[in-house]
Short mmCIF file of C-alpha atoms in Angstrom, two decimals:
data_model
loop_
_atom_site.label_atom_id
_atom_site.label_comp_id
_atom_site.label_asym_id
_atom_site.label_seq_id
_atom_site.Cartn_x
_atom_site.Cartn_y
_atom_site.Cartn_z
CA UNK M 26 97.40 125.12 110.92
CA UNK M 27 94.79 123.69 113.44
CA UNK M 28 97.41 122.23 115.46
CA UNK M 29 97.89 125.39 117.65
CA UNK M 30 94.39 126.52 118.40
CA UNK M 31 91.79 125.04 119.58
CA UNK M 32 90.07 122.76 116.88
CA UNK M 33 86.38 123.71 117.57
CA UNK M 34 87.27 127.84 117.66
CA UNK M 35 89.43 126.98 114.35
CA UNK M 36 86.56 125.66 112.49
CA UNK M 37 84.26 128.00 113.51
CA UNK M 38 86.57 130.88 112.04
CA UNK M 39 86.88 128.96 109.23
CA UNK M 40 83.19 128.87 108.96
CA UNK M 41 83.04 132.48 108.83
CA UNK M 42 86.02 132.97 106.07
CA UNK M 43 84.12 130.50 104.13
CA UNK M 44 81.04 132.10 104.17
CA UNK M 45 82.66 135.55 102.79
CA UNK M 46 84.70 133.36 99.98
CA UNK M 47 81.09 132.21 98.89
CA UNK M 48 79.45 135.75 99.16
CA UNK M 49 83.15 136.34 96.20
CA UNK M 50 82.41 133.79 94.41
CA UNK M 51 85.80 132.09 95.69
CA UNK M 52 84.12 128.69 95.62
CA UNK M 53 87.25 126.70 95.22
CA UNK M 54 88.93 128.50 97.92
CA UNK M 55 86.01 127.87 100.37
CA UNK M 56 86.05 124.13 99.16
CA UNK M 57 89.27 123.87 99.97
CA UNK M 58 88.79 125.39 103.26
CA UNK M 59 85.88 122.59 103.80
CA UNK M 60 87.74 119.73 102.94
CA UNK M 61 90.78 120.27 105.35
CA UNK M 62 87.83 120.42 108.28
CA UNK M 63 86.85 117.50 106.88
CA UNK M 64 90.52 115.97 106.96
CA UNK M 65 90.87 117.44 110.46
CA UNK M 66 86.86 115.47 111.56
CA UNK M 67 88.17 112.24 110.03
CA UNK M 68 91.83 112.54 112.26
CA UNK M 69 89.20 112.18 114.89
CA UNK M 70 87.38 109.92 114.36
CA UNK M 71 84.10 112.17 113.71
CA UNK M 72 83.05 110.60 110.76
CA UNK M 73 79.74 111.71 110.27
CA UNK M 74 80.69 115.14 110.50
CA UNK M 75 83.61 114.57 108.10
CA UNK M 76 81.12 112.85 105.26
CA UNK M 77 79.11 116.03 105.90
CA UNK M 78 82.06 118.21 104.79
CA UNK M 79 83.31 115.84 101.95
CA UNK M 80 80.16 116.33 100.52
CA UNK M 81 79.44 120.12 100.67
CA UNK M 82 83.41 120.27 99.38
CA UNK M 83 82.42 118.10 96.55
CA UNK M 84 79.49 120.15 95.80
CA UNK M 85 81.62 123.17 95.84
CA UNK M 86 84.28 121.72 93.51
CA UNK M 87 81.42 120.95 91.29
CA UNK M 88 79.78 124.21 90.85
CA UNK M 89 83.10 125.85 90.84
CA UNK M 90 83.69 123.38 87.78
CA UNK M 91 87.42 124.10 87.21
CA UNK M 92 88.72 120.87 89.78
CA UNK M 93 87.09 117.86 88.79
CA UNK M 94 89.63 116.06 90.46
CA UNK M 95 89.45 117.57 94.04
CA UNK M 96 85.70 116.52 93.27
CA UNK M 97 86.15 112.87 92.91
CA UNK M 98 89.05 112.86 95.76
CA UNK M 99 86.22 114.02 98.00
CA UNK M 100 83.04 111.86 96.82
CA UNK M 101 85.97 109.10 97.22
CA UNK M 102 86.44 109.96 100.36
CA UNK M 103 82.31 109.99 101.30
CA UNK M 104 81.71 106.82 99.95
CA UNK M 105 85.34 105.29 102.17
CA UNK M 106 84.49 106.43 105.39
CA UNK M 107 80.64 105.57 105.28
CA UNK M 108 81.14 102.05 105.95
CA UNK M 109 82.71 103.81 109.75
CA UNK M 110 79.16 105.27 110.16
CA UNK M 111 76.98 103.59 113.10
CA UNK M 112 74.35 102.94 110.05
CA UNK M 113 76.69 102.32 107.24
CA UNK M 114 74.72 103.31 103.88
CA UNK M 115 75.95 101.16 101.27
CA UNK M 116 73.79 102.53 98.67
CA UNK M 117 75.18 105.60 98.72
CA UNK M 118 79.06 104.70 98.72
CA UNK M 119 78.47 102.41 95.54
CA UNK M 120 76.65 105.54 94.16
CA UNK M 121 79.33 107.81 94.70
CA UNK M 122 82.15 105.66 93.30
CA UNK M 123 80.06 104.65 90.24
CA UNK M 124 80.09 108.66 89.77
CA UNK M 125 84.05 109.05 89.89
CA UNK M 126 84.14 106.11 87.58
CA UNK M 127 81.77 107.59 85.29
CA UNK M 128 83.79 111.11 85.58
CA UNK M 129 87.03 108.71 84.84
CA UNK M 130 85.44 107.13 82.06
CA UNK M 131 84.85 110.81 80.50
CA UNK M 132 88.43 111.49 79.88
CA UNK M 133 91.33 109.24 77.99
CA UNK M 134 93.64 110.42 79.98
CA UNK M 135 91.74 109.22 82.98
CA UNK M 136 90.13 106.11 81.59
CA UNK M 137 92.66 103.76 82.40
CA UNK M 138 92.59 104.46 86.10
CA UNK M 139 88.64 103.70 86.48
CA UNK M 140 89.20 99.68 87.30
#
């Protein structure tokens, strides 16, 4: 999708489209819509600028409450690419994958795959 435009004008539009799915109420949508930024940060390299939209996609997912999953995929996701960070905070990655363990933990369907 971002391949064709420029990235910077792409995210900025997206920006803007989030910001009306949020004034709806579409907060999955715009979560969505924050995580592929995110996605398209991390392809280069701009790590702390793809934490930054992990988390506010997490946050999202969370409020929205209906993808729990899509959650934890994106607190994974903070807590993996923090140790690429020119101050890597270690405190926070072990907090954020005790969290999707804990979430695991929650369901039996889940359980098994919080090792």
């Amino acid at each position: 999708m971002l391949d064709k435009v420029d990235k910077a004008e792409g995210f900025k539009l997206i920006e803007k489209v989030n910001e009306m799915l949020k004034a709806q109420n579409n907060l999955a949508d715009a979560a969505k819509n924050l995580r592929k930024m995110a996605e398209g940060y991390e392809a280069e390299a701009e790590y702390t600028l793809a934490i930054k939209l992990y988390k506010e996609a997490a946050e999202l997912f969370y409020v929205d409450g209906k993808q729990k999953s899509s959650m934890n995929q994106c607190k994974l996701k903070v807590a993996e690419l923090g140790i690429f960070e020119d101050t890597p905070d270690h405190i926070r990655s072990i907090k954020y994958f005790e969290e999707v363990a804990d979430s695991y933990l929650e369901s039996k369907l889940s359980a098994p795959s919080a090792r």
